[in-house]
Short mmCIF file of C-alpha atoms in Angstrom, two decimals:
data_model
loop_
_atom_site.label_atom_id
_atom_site.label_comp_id
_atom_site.label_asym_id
_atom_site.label_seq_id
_atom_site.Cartn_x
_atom_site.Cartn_y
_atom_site.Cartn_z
CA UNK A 1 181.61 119.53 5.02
CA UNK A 2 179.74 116.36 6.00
CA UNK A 3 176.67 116.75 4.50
CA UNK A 4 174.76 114.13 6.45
CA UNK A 5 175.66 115.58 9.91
CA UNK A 6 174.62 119.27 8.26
CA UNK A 7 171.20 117.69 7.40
CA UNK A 8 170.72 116.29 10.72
CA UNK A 9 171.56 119.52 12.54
CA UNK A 10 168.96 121.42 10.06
CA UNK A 11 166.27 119.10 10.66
CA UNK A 12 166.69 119.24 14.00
CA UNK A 13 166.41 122.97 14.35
CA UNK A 14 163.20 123.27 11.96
CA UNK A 15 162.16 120.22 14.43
CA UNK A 16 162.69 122.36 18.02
CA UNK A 17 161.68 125.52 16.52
CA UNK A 18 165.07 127.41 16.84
CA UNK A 19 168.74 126.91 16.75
CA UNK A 20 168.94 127.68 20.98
CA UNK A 21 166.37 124.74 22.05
CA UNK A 22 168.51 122.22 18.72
CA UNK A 23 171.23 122.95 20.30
CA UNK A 24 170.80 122.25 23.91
CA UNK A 25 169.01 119.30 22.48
CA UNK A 26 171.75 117.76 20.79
CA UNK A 27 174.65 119.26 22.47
CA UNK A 28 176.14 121.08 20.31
CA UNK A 29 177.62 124.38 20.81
CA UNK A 30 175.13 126.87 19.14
CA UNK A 31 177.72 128.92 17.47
CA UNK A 32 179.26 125.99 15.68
CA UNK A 33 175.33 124.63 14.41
CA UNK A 34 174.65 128.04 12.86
CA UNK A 35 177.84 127.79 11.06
CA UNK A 36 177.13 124.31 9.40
CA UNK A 37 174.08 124.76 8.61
CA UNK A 38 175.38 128.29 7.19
CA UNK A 39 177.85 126.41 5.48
CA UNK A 40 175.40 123.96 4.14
CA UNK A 41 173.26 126.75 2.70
CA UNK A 42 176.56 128.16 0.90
CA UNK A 43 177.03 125.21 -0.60
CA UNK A 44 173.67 124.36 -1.83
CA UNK A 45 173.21 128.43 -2.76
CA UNK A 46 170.47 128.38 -1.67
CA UNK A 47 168.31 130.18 1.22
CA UNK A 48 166.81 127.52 3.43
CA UNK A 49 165.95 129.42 6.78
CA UNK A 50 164.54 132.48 7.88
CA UNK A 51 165.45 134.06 10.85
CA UNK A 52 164.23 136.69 12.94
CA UNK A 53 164.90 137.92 16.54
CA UNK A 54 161.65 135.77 17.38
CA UNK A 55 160.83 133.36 14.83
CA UNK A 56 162.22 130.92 12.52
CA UNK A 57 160.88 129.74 9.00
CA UNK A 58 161.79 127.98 5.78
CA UNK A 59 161.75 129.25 2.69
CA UNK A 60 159.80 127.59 -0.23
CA UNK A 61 163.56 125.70 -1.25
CA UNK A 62 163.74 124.93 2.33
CA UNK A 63 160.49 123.07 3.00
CA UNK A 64 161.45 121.03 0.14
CA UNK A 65 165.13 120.05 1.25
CA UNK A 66 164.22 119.23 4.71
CA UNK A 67 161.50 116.62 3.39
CA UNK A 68 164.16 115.20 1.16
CA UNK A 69 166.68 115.64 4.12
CA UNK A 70 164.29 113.61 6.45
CA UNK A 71 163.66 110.69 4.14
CA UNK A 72 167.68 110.43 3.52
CA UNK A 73 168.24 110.16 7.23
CA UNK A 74 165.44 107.86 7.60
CA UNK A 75 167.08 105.20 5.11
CA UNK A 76 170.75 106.07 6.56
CA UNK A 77 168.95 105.13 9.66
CA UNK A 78 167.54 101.75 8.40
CA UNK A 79 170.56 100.60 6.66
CA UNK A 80 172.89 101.48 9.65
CA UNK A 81 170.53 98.94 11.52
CA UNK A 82 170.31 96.50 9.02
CA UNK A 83 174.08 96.28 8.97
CA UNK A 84 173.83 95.98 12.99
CA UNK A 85 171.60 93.44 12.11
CA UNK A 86 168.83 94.37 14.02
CA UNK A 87 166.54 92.64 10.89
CA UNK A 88 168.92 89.36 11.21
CA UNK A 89 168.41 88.78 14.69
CA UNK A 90 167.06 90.49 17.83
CA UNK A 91 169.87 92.86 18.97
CA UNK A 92 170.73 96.54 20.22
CA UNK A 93 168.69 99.15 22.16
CA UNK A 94 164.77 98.91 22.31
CA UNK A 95 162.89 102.28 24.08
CA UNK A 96 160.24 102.18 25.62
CA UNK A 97 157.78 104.37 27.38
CA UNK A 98 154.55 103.90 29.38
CA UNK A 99 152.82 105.65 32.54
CA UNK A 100 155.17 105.98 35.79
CA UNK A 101 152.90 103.64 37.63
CA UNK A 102 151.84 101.64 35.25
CA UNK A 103 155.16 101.20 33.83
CA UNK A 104 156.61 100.17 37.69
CA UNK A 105 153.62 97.83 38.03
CA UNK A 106 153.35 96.03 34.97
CA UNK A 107 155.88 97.31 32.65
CA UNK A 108 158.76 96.54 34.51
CA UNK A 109 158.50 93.45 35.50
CA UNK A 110 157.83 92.16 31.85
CA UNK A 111 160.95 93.63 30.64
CA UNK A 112 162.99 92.24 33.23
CA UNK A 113 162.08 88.58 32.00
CA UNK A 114 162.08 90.02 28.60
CA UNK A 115 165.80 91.29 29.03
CA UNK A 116 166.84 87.47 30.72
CA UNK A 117 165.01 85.62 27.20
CA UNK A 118 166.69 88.27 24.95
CA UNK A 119 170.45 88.67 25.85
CA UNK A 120 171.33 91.14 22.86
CA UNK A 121 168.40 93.17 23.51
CA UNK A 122 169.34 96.01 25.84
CA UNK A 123 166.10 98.64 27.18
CA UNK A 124 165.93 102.16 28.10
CA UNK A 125 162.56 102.60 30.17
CA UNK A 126 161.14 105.92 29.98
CA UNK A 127 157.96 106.69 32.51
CA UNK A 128 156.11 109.54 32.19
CA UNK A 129 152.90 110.50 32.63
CA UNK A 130 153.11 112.88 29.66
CA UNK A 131 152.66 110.72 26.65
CA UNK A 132 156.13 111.16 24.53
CA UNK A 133 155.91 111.59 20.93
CA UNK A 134 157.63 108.41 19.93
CA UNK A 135 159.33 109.33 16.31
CA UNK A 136 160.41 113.25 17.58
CA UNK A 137 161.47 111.56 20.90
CA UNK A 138 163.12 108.56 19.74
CA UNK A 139 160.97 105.70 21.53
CA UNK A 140 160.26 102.34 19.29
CA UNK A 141 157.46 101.88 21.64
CA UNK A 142 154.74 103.32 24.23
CA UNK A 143 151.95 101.74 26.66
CA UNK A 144 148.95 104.43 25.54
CA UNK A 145 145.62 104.17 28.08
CA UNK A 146 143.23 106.53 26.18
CA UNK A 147 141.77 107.18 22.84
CA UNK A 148 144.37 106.94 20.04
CA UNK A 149 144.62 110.67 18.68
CA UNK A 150 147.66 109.90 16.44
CA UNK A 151 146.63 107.72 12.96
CA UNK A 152 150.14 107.35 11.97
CA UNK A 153 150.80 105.13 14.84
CA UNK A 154 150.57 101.28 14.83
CA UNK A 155 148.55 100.06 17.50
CA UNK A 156 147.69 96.51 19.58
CA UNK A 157 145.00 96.68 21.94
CA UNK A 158 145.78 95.02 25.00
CA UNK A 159 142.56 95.67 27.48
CA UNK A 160 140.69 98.12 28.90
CA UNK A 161 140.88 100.37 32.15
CA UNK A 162 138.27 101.75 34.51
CA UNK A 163 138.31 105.36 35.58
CA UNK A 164 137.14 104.42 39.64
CA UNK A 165 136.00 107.03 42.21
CA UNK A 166 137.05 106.00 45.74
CA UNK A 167 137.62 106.89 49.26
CA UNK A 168 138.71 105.98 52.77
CA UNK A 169 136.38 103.21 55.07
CA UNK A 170 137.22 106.25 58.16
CA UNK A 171 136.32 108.76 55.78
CA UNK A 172 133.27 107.58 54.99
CA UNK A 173 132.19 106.74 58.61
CA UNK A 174 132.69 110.45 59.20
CA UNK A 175 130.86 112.21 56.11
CA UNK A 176 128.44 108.93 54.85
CA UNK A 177 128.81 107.01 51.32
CA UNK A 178 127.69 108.96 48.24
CA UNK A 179 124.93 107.46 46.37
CA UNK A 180 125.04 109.24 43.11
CA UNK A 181 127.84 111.74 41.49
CA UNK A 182 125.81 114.97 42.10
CA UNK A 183 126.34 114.19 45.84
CA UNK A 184 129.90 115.11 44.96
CA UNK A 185 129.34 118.55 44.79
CA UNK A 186 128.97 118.81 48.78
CA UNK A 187 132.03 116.74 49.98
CA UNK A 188 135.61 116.84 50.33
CA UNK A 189 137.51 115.52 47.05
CA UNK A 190 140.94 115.07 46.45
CA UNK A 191 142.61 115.95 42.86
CA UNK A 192 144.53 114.76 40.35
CA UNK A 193 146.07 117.45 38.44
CA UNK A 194 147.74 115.43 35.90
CA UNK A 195 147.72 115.53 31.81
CA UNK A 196 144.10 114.16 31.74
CA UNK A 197 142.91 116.28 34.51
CA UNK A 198 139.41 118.23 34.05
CA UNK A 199 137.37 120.47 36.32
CA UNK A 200 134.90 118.33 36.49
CA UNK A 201 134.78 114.48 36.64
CA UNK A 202 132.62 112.61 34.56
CA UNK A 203 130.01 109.78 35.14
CA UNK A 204 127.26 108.11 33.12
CA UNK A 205 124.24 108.58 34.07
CA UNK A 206 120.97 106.03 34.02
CA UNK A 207 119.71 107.25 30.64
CA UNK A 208 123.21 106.63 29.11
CA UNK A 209 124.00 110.51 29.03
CA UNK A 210 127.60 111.78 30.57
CA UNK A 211 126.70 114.25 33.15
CA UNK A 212 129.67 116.91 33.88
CA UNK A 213 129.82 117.20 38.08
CA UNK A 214 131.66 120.24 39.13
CA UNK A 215 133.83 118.97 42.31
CA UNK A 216 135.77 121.43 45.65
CA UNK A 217 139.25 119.93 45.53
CA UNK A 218 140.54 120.20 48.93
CA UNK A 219 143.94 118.78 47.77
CA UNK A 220 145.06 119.17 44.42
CA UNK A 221 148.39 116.94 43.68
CA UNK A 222 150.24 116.60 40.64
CA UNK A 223 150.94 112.60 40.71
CA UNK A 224 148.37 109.47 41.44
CA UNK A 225 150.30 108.23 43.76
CA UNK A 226 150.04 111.54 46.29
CA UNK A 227 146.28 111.29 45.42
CA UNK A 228 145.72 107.73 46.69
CA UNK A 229 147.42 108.34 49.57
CA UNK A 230 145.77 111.46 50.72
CA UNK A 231 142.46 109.58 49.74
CA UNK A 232 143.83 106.72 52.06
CA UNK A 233 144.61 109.51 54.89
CA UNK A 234 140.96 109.99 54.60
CA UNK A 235 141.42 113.86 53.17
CA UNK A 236 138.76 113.33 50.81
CA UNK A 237 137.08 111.54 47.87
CA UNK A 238 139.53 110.70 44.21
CA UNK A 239 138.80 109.94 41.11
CA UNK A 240 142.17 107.93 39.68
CA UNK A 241 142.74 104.65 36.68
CA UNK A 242 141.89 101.60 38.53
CA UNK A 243 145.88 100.23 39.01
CA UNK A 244 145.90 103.32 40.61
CA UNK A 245 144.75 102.22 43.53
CA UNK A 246 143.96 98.75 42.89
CA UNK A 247 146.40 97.86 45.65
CA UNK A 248 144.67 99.95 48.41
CA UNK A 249 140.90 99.10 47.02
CA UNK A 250 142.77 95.07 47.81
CA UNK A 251 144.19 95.74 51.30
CA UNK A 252 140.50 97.70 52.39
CA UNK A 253 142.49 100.73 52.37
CA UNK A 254 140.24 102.42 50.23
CA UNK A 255 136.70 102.01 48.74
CA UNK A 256 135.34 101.69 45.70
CA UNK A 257 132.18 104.54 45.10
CA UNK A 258 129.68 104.92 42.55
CA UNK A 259 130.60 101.84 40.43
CA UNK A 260 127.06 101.76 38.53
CA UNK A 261 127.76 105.51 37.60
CA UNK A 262 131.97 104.47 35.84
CA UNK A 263 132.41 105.90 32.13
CA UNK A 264 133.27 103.47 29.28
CA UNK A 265 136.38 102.23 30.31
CA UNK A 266 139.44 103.03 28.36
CA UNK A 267 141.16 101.24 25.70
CA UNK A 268 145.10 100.52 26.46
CA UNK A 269 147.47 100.14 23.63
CA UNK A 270 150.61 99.38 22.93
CA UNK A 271 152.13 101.66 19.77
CA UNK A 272 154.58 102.11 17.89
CA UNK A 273 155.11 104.15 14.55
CA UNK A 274 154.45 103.10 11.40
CA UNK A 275 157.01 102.88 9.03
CA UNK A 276 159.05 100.54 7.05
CA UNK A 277 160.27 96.52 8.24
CA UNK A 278 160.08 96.27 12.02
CA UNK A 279 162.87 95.44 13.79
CA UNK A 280 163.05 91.81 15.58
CA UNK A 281 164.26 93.49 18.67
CA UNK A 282 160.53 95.50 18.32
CA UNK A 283 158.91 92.22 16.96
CA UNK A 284 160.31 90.53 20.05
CA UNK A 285 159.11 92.55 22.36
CA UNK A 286 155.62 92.79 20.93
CA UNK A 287 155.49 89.25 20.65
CA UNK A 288 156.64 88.41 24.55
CA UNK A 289 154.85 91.38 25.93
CA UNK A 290 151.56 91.71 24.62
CA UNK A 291 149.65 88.71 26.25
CA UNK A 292 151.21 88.94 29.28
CA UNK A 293 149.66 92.66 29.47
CA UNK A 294 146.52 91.22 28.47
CA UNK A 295 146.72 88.71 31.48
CA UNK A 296 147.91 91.48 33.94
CA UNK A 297 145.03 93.31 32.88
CA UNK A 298 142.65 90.92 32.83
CA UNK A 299 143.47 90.10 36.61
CA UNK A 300 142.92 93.41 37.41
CA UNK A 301 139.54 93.35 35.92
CA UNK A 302 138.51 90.04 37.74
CA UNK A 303 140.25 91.14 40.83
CA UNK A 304 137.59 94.35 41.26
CA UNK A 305 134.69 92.38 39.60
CA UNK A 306 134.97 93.68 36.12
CA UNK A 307 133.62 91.75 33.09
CA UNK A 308 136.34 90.69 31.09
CA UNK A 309 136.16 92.09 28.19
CA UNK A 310 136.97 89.81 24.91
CA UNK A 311 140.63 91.05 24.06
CA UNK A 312 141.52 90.68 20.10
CA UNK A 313 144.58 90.17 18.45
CA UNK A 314 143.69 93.73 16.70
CA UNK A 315 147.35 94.93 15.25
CA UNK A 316 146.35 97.42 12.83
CA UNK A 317 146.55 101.58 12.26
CA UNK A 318 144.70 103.42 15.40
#
């Protein structure tokens, strides 16, 4: 039995929840995981799963083994890279995630001139608008725009970006410029039902309170994109990130609304987890790629009239 493909197969099924979703994950036919990871529990004679027509669980010896199992595969891991000699020199894959639009806009075009400097350095870029978790998902390292919910990740603030409210110049010809976010409430809007999407968008208000304002979607769409263009097509007021439609707010496409009234903008990050010697094909990218984020968004903030804000060289635990 190879015991260190057994442990990965068990720690990937107490991962996923169940031996169906591990297996589809890691291809692997699910009759031959159950076996190993039978066969692993025969050898050890010991219980380390329990399993139900609807539930999976480990037993007390099995919490303990797949901790132990974990950190084993996590310095297999490291040495296997140090052998590579991914701590010698700046070589092999590097992942990386970040928004889909975002990550086409600015993203991209920094790892193409990354990948011409770095000829051992291959990337897989991986854009969602879901934020990946970067250690169960296998990414070295994510653009984050938002607060920083997870403590075990390394973070390097690279700017900040507005949330902007805007709509079409024929649009507002036809139904008149709102003057202050309640005004919302009687006109047109156009949604963005994506993984930060409320029912209600939020604005400050004069006395530094955030006010809640319930808005009538006539368009809900599940991407930015489809949202600035419908606001474009004049269907009715969004509420998207600034890149978002900082090319249409450039070409007079669309118009920025209610600017006095923004939230705090957000902070943007680049991650990565924390844990043991980075890699110089991580260091590398960090290195080339973090001020020439800052600069792309600090031109983004100058372009729409934005105070720069002053951008630190803050590498530390978020």
């Amino acid at each position: 039995m190879d015991r260190l493909e057994a442990m990965k197969l068990l720690v990937a099924v107490t991962e996923k929840g169940s031996f169906t979703a591990a297996s589809r994950d890691l291809q692997v036919p699910l009759a031959t995981l159950s076996r190993k990871v039978a066969d692993l529990e025969a050898a050890l004679g010991a219980r380390l799963l329990v399993r139900t027509t609807r539930t999976l669980s480990l037993t007390e010896a099995g919490t303990a083994y797949v901790a132990a199992a974990r950190r084993i595969l996590e310095q297999v891991e490291e040495a296997e890279r140090t052998a590579a000699g991914e701590f010698t020199a700046p070589r092999g894959e590097l992942v990386l995630t970040a928004p889909v639009l975002f990550g086409r806009l600015h993203v991209l075009p920094i790892v193409a001139d990354f990948l011409a400097a770095f000829a051992e350095i291959d990337v897989r870029l991986v854009l969602a608008d879901r934020n990946l978790r970067l250690v169960d998902d296998h990414v070295d390292m994510g653009v984050r725009i938002g607060p920083l919910a997870d403590s075990t990740m390394v973070a390097t603030r690279i700017g900040t970006m507005r949330t902007v409210t805007c709509a079409s110049p024929a649009f507002l010809a036809a139904r008149g410029r709102p003057g202050q976010p309640a005004d919302l409430t009687a006109m047109p809007c156009v949604a963005f039902d994506g993984p930060m999407a409320t029912p209600a968008w939020r604005y400050r208000m004069p006395d530094g309170n955030l006010a809640e304002i319930p808005v009538r979607p006539r368009l809900s769409v599940t991407t930015a994109e489809a949202a600035a263009e419908a606001a474009v097509r004049g269907v009715g007021i969004t509420r998207l990130l600034h890149y978002q439609v900082a090319g249409a707010v450039a070409a007079g496409a669309l118009i920025l609304l209610l600017e006095p009234f923004e939230p705090e903008p957000l902070p943007v990050h680049l991650v990565h987890a924390a844990h043991g010697q980075m890699p110089l094909k991580m260091r590398s990218f960090l290195d080339f790629a973090v001020p020439r984020l800052r600069r792309a968004l600090t031109r983004l903030a100058r372009g729409s009239g934005e105070r720069d804000p002053a951008l630190t060289d803050d590498i530390g635990k978020a």
